[in-house]
Amino acid sequence: MSRTDVVIVGAGAAGLSLAHWLTAPGTPGSGPGTGTGTGSGTERGTGTGGGTGTGGGPLDVTLVEAPGGPLRPAPRTWCYWEPPGGPYDHLLTASWDRLRVRAPDGSGEVRRTDPLRYKMLRSTDFEAAVGARLAQVPWIHRVTATVDTVVDSPGGAEVVGTRADGSPLRLRARWVLDSRPPRVLPPARTVLLQHFRGWFVTTDDPVFRPGTADLMDFRTPQPDRGLSFGYVLPTGTRTALVEYTEFSPGVIGDAAYDRALRHYLGTVLGVGRYTVTGTEHGVIPMTDARLPRRTGASVFPIGAAGGATRPATGYTFAGTQRQTRAVAAALRSGRTPLPPPAHGARSRAMDAVLLRALDTGRVGGADFFARLFRTVPTPVLLRFLDGGTGPVRDVSIGLRTPVLPMLRTALELPLLRRRPHPGAPAAPASPPPPTPHREGSP
């Protein structure tokens, strides 16, 4: 039995972000996101000290990461918005100060995001940078193992699993921060899945506009229930990440994602020959389920498992930064590391109404989002989507939506029972790195 002060379970966005904030010099603000009203304030302590451990010295932290295979997250892209000068700006693949949302008829103006920028961070770059820092910190230990159980024990919690070499893992800690997704979602009134596949493409001709990201392009065939859209993040005139995304009750097969991407690139965007150099895919539950902030006296979920995902959009990275930064500040100052809600109660209530309205078909998703981006200034809308606007602004934005269907849904929600969901769907297993292949017209 090994003893430590803190165990971080999982080395994805949440686990590595917590390790980053534990080792980062104290900085003001709230990290990625708007930083308006939801940040954790200034971290206590400076330098790379880890706070005070149970023995009076520096914290002793063990980061348990899953071995290669289905338990380890596949390489992926995280996007968020914030002003320039964020803590990860030196790691960004690209950023944009202009966004566009296209309606089903193709209309949609390019809108500036000043003073915010839409930022793209590759998980591989983030993991490499945080890993290099952790290698220089003697009080953080990395262990590769599969975690089977996390349970309370006298004075803390116990983590039990199997190391990569097959030997047993048993850790006893004062605190455990667990980023593993729940096996079963808590009961909910609405569960939609945001599921997507993206291709990193290089085109023969210069067809992309590097300064503008297409956030939602609704010129895709719409499913019978929910919505779909294209998503284009250009990194050059001939390179981009192009994704097909659906909000719907269930995922579709691999062949269907690929057909949708070929159709979007070739028919909708009019791209000729192109080479697919990489892929990414995922499944994000969009739900009004009440995710727990605490699963034991000394055990706390973080990241998506702890409610960092914004239910109505699926964006998670900004909420994860706010949450893990606050947890790091608590650990460094010797307080109970209870993660704060990543999104306020008012935001979650509005999201519950929208999810129900989309799921019932009372509101058409394509028209709903296209209208919002057409009628609300983009910087204001981005702050709203990240929970950074006040009640008056929220009401004014709400009046730009289909008021009667939304009101009917709001009145109906308290009468609905929360029902169990079959499970928290995982992203498809990571495929081997793709061999670049050609697509498009000859």
XYZ file of C-alpha atoms in Angstrom:
442
model
C 0.000 0.000 0.000
C 1.516 3.306 -1.123
C 0.482 6.520 0.567
C 0.214 9.936 -1.028
C -1.601 13.203 -0.417
C -3.477 13.435 -3.716
C -4.292 10.962 -6.476
C -5.399 12.273 -9.861
C -7.112 9.499 -11.828
C -6.794 9.987 -15.572
C -4.351 11.973 -17.710
C -6.772 13.494 -20.188
C -7.792 17.147 -20.303
C -9.019 17.271 -16.696
C -6.236 15.296 -15.040
C -3.434 17.061 -16.884
C -5.082 20.466 -16.400
C -5.194 19.895 -12.647
C -1.529 18.875 -12.688
C -0.760 21.980 -14.757
C -2.469 24.330 -12.302
C -0.817 22.630 -9.345
C 2.613 23.326 -10.842
C 1.921 26.686 -12.532
C 2.984 29.962 -10.905
C 0.060 31.788 -9.263
C -1.801 33.809 -11.859
C -4.982 35.892 -11.725
C -8.068 35.225 -13.802
C -9.995 32.118 -14.680
C -8.158 30.424 -17.526
C -9.878 29.618 -20.827
C -13.440 30.841 -21.123
C -14.713 34.365 -20.758
C -13.455 34.782 -17.230
C -16.569 36.748 -16.321
C -18.033 35.833 -12.986
C -17.111 32.144 -13.082
C -13.366 32.042 -12.479
C -11.705 31.002 -9.292
C -9.748 34.186 -8.655
C -6.046 34.343 -7.930
C -4.330 31.104 -7.016
C -2.566 31.064 -3.695
C 1.148 30.460 -3.718
C 3.755 31.161 -6.359
C 6.385 29.235 -8.234
C 5.942 25.511 -8.664
C 5.341 24.595 -5.036
C 2.453 22.233 -4.544
C 1.009 23.528 -1.317
C 1.190 21.751 2.014
C 0.861 17.983 2.395
C -0.471 16.052 5.338
C 2.977 15.836 6.844
C 3.559 19.579 6.706
C 5.834 19.427 3.633
C 5.006 19.878 -0.060
C 2.063 17.969 -1.460
C 2.800 14.483 -2.718
C 0.727 13.877 -5.857
C 0.305 10.703 -7.920
C -1.114 10.957 -11.439
C -2.527 7.626 -12.651
C -2.867 7.406 -16.419
C -4.474 4.584 -18.331
C -2.306 2.291 -20.478
C -2.606 2.442 -24.246
C -5.899 1.037 -25.491
C -9.610 1.834 -25.239
C -9.312 3.440 -21.776
C -6.883 6.087 -22.984
C -8.503 9.018 -24.825
C -7.707 9.249 -28.511
C -5.825 12.315 -29.794
C -8.326 15.117 -30.177
C -8.788 18.849 -30.615
C -10.060 21.202 -27.922
C -11.572 24.553 -28.837
C -12.581 27.466 -26.625
C -12.764 31.240 -26.677
C -11.003 33.833 -24.556
C -9.019 37.054 -25.063
C -5.479 36.852 -26.444
C -2.763 36.118 -23.906
C -4.221 32.932 -22.402
C -2.066 30.392 -20.562
C -1.921 27.992 -23.509
C -1.499 30.479 -26.366
C 2.040 29.245 -27.047
C 0.642 25.749 -27.705
C -2.200 26.677 -30.068
C -2.425 25.191 -33.541
C -4.425 28.220 -34.698
C -6.873 30.878 -33.546
C -9.490 33.001 -35.271
C -11.062 36.412 -34.688
C -13.860 35.835 -37.210
C -16.614 33.222 -37.081
C -19.480 32.302 -39.362
C -22.677 30.319 -38.887
C -24.443 29.366 -42.119
C -28.195 28.797 -42.241
C -29.611 25.886 -44.295
C -30.047 28.262 -47.260
C -26.361 29.189 -47.145
C -26.807 32.664 -45.741
C -24.518 33.779 -42.961
C -22.192 36.715 -42.486
C -18.661 36.581 -41.160
C -18.697 38.148 -37.684
C -15.756 39.430 -35.657
C -15.224 38.059 -32.164
C -13.171 40.951 -30.685
C -12.046 41.058 -27.895
C -12.226 37.256 -27.885
C -10.501 34.741 -30.102
C -11.627 31.233 -30.953
C -8.696 28.954 -30.156
C -7.683 25.468 -31.266
C -5.450 23.308 -29.070
C -4.335 19.798 -30.036
C -4.327 17.331 -27.153
C -0.941 15.938 -28.219
C 0.685 19.373 -27.886
C -0.946 19.964 -24.500
C 0.078 16.547 -23.184
C 3.683 17.013 -24.330
C 3.992 20.447 -22.726
C 2.438 19.437 -19.404
C 4.416 16.188 -19.391
C 7.688 18.081 -19.841
C 6.860 20.285 -16.878
C 5.814 17.388 -14.637
C 9.091 15.610 -15.377
C 10.837 18.484 -13.572
C 8.590 18.381 -10.485
C 9.785 15.822 -7.915
C 6.574 15.743 -5.877
C 4.357 14.593 -8.781
C 4.671 10.908 -9.671
C 3.203 9.377 -12.825
C 1.929 5.802 -12.779
C 0.494 3.835 -15.704
C -2.335 1.620 -14.511
C -5.970 0.667 -14.979
C -8.052 1.882 -12.037
C -10.784 -0.535 -10.975
C -12.203 1.052 -7.823
C -11.989 4.257 -5.831
C -13.525 4.028 -2.358
C -13.452 5.946 0.874
C -11.133 4.691 3.597
C -10.337 6.001 7.080
C -8.922 9.505 6.705
C -9.091 9.531 2.911
C -9.691 7.210 -0.031
C -8.161 4.128 -1.602
C -7.437 3.606 -5.311
C -7.162 -0.017 -6.472
C -6.161 -1.198 -9.921
C -3.598 -2.986 -12.057
C -0.304 -1.540 -13.232
C 0.828 -1.819 -16.837
C 3.174 -4.670 -15.910
C 0.301 -6.661 -14.368
C 1.193 -5.982 -10.746
C -1.491 -4.697 -8.386
C -1.899 -0.996 -7.672
C -3.075 0.164 -4.245
C -2.825 3.821 -3.297
C -4.172 5.486 -0.197
C -4.602 9.267 -0.403
C -6.133 12.103 1.539
C -7.932 13.258 -1.635
C -8.775 11.632 -4.974
C -9.739 13.664 -8.059
C -11.315 11.262 -10.548
C -11.716 12.222 -14.210
C -13.019 8.866 -15.476
C -16.391 9.129 -17.231
C -19.275 7.558 -15.301
C -20.324 4.101 -16.429
C -23.966 5.170 -16.177
C -25.311 8.685 -16.479
C -27.473 9.949 -13.617
C -31.222 10.074 -14.341
C -32.168 12.855 -16.724
C -35.186 14.329 -18.462
C -33.279 14.755 -21.723
C -30.184 13.116 -23.183
C -28.925 13.982 -26.638
C -25.561 12.912 -27.977
C -23.179 15.221 -29.739
C -21.266 12.839 -31.978
C -18.831 13.781 -34.685
C -16.050 12.739 -36.997
C -13.430 15.090 -38.377
C -10.847 14.848 -41.125
C -7.637 16.833 -41.264
C -7.384 17.565 -44.976
C -4.890 19.043 -47.393
C -6.464 20.228 -50.642
C -4.878 20.517 -54.062
C -6.230 24.043 -54.492
C -6.322 27.009 -52.033
C -9.990 26.801 -50.975
C -9.989 27.847 -47.290
C -9.952 31.280 -45.625
C -7.474 30.997 -42.732
C -8.870 33.988 -40.839
C -12.443 32.646 -40.567
C -13.744 29.539 -38.799
C -17.112 28.079 -39.792
C -18.609 27.207 -36.411
C -21.848 25.721 -37.705
C -22.750 25.155 -41.341
C -26.293 23.812 -41.560
C -26.140 23.036 -45.292
C -25.966 19.356 -44.345
C -28.884 16.910 -44.612
C -30.763 17.207 -41.318
C -31.609 14.034 -39.354
C -35.217 13.179 -38.525
C -34.578 14.073 -34.888
C -32.009 16.608 -33.741
C -29.668 18.531 -36.033
C -26.448 18.250 -38.001
C -23.839 20.699 -39.228
C -20.407 21.030 -40.767
C -17.502 22.601 -38.905
C -14.417 24.022 -40.623
C -11.269 25.181 -38.843
C -8.798 26.317 -41.520
C -5.119 26.397 -40.612
C -4.020 27.588 -44.054
C -5.463 28.144 -47.515
C -5.064 24.426 -48.283
C -5.294 22.814 -44.820
C -8.171 22.508 -42.359
C -9.970 20.344 -39.847
C -13.377 19.577 -41.348
C -15.967 17.836 -39.173
C -19.461 16.463 -39.501
C -21.441 16.738 -36.253
C -24.884 15.602 -35.127
C -26.957 16.321 -32.034
C -29.273 13.307 -31.938
C -30.377 10.402 -29.700
C -27.892 7.884 -31.122
C -24.628 7.573 -33.014
C -24.306 6.487 -36.631
C -21.918 3.999 -38.214
C -18.415 4.666 -39.489
C -19.520 4.485 -43.116
C -22.260 7.059 -42.485
C -19.794 9.554 -40.980
C -17.465 9.120 -43.931
C -20.303 9.553 -46.449
C -21.414 12.708 -44.662
C -17.882 14.133 -44.747
C -17.419 13.325 -48.427
C -20.755 14.962 -49.202
C -19.945 18.040 -47.145
C -16.482 18.524 -48.611
C -17.358 17.717 -52.190
C -20.972 18.822 -52.665
C -21.414 21.573 -50.072
C -17.951 23.126 -49.961
C -17.074 22.278 -53.553
C -13.618 20.963 -52.699
C -11.999 18.955 -55.497
C -9.074 16.679 -54.788
C -7.846 16.462 -51.207
C -5.782 14.202 -48.964
C -7.004 13.036 -45.563
C -3.992 13.191 -43.225
C -5.673 12.494 -39.876
C -8.992 11.860 -38.168
C -10.709 12.571 -34.879
C -14.057 11.505 -33.493
C -16.018 11.518 -30.284
C -19.322 11.280 -28.460
C -20.369 13.876 -25.871
C -23.540 13.451 -23.776
C -25.666 16.621 -23.754
C -27.918 16.158 -20.759
C -29.715 17.870 -17.895
C -28.621 15.060 -15.558
C -27.281 16.266 -12.211
C -23.674 15.146 -12.236
C -22.243 14.780 -8.724
C -19.580 17.128 -7.385
C -18.610 14.540 -4.792
C -18.758 10.728 -4.905
C -17.239 10.061 -1.479
C -15.999 11.896 1.568
C -12.605 12.308 -0.107
C -13.434 11.613 -3.778
C -14.385 14.280 -6.326
C -15.163 13.948 -10.065
C -13.484 16.511 -12.331
C -13.815 17.452 -15.982
C -16.745 16.072 -17.946
C -17.407 13.590 -15.115
C -17.820 16.552 -12.765
C -20.141 18.604 -14.966
C -17.567 20.664 -16.894
C -19.415 20.111 -20.201
C -21.854 22.878 -21.137
C -25.023 20.839 -21.792
C -26.363 22.910 -24.686
C -23.113 23.121 -26.664
C -20.857 20.239 -25.630
C -17.900 22.571 -25.020
C -15.883 21.236 -22.086
C -12.335 22.593 -22.089
C -13.097 26.055 -20.698
C -15.240 24.657 -17.890
C -12.525 22.132 -17.088
C -9.969 24.932 -16.713
C -12.150 26.913 -14.335
C -12.896 23.841 -12.296
C -9.380 22.397 -12.062
C -7.843 25.770 -11.351
C -10.139 26.196 -8.360
C -9.345 22.656 -7.166
C -5.608 23.345 -7.451
C -5.988 26.554 -5.459
C -7.828 24.654 -2.712
C -5.202 21.918 -2.556
C -2.365 24.405 -2.453
C -3.944 26.257 0.442
C -4.943 23.150 2.429
C -8.689 23.419 1.840
C -11.152 20.696 0.822
C -10.836 20.419 -2.983
C -14.573 20.417 -3.750
C -14.822 21.358 -7.457
C -17.061 24.385 -8.040
C -19.901 24.113 -10.568
C -18.353 24.820 -13.962
C -21.627 26.412 -15.093
C -24.075 28.446 -13.049
C -27.573 27.326 -12.074
C -29.216 29.784 -14.469
C -27.127 28.525 -17.393
C -27.968 24.901 -16.585
C -31.678 25.705 -16.327
C -31.669 27.430 -19.730
C -29.768 24.520 -21.235
C -32.345 22.054 -19.892
C -35.096 23.988 -21.664
C -33.187 24.123 -24.939
C -32.277 20.418 -24.899
C -35.891 19.443 -24.292
C -37.133 21.808 -27.013
C -34.643 20.345 -29.505
C -35.393 16.754 -28.532
C -39.160 17.191 -28.897
C -38.809 19.005 -32.217
C -40.600 22.119 -30.949
C -37.564 24.100 -31.980
C -35.625 23.456 -35.168
C -31.968 23.410 -34.235
C -30.592 24.744 -37.506
C -32.918 27.765 -37.557
C -32.488 28.307 -33.801
C -28.687 28.609 -33.829
C -28.539 30.453 -37.151
C -30.993 33.047 -35.832
C -29.072 33.525 -32.581
C -25.812 34.197 -34.391
C -27.570 36.496 -36.852
C -29.316 38.663 -34.240
C -26.915 38.695 -31.260
C -23.428 40.273 -31.464
C -20.951 37.417 -31.633
C -18.783 38.419 -28.615
C -21.938 38.760 -26.499
C -23.258 35.401 -27.655
C -19.941 33.672 -26.939
C -19.943 35.088 -23.406
C -23.538 33.915 -23.021
C -22.638 30.407 -24.184
C -19.903 30.312 -21.558
C -22.151 31.567 -18.755
C -20.509 34.989 -18.605
C -23.567 37.212 -19.020
C -25.966 38.524 -16.402
C -29.722 37.994 -15.989
C -30.767 41.045 -18.029
C -28.599 40.063 -20.977
C -29.782 36.443 -20.720
C -33.414 37.548 -20.923
C -32.707 39.772 -23.919
C -31.051 36.845 -25.709
C -33.923 34.553 -24.722
C -36.333 36.917 -26.457
C -34.478 36.267 -29.735
C -35.485 32.602 -29.550
C -38.925 31.055 -30.410
C -40.588 32.342 -27.241
C -43.785 30.293 -27.148
C -42.195 26.848 -27.736
C -39.467 27.657 -25.241
C -41.987 28.891 -22.662
C -44.122 25.780 -23.100
C -41.027 23.640 -22.570
C -39.975 25.592 -19.480
C -43.414 25.068 -17.924
C -43.373 21.370 -18.775
C -39.930 20.505 -17.382
C -40.806 20.513 -13.651
C -43.518 17.940 -14.349
C -41.207 15.460 -16.064
C -39.541 12.574 -14.266
C -35.806 12.076 -14.526
C -35.229 8.649 -16.016
C -32.146 6.427 -16.114
C -30.107 6.445 -19.276
C -28.513 3.207 -20.563
C -24.999 4.508 -20.097
C -22.431 7.163 -20.774
C -21.389 6.459 -24.372
C -17.670 6.393 -24.964
C -15.951 7.769 -28.017
C -15.040 5.135 -30.591
C -11.728 3.413 -29.945
C -8.791 5.297 -31.396
C -7.878 3.912 -34.830
C -4.247 3.516 -35.866
C -2.730 6.648 -37.432
C -4.281 6.873 -40.882
C -2.282 6.401 -44.023
C -2.815 9.607 -46.005
C -5.327 8.869 -48.734
C -6.822 10.794 -51.595
C -10.457 11.815 -51.843
C -12.580 13.919 -54.148
C -13.077 14.359 -57.860
C -10.304 13.398 -60.257
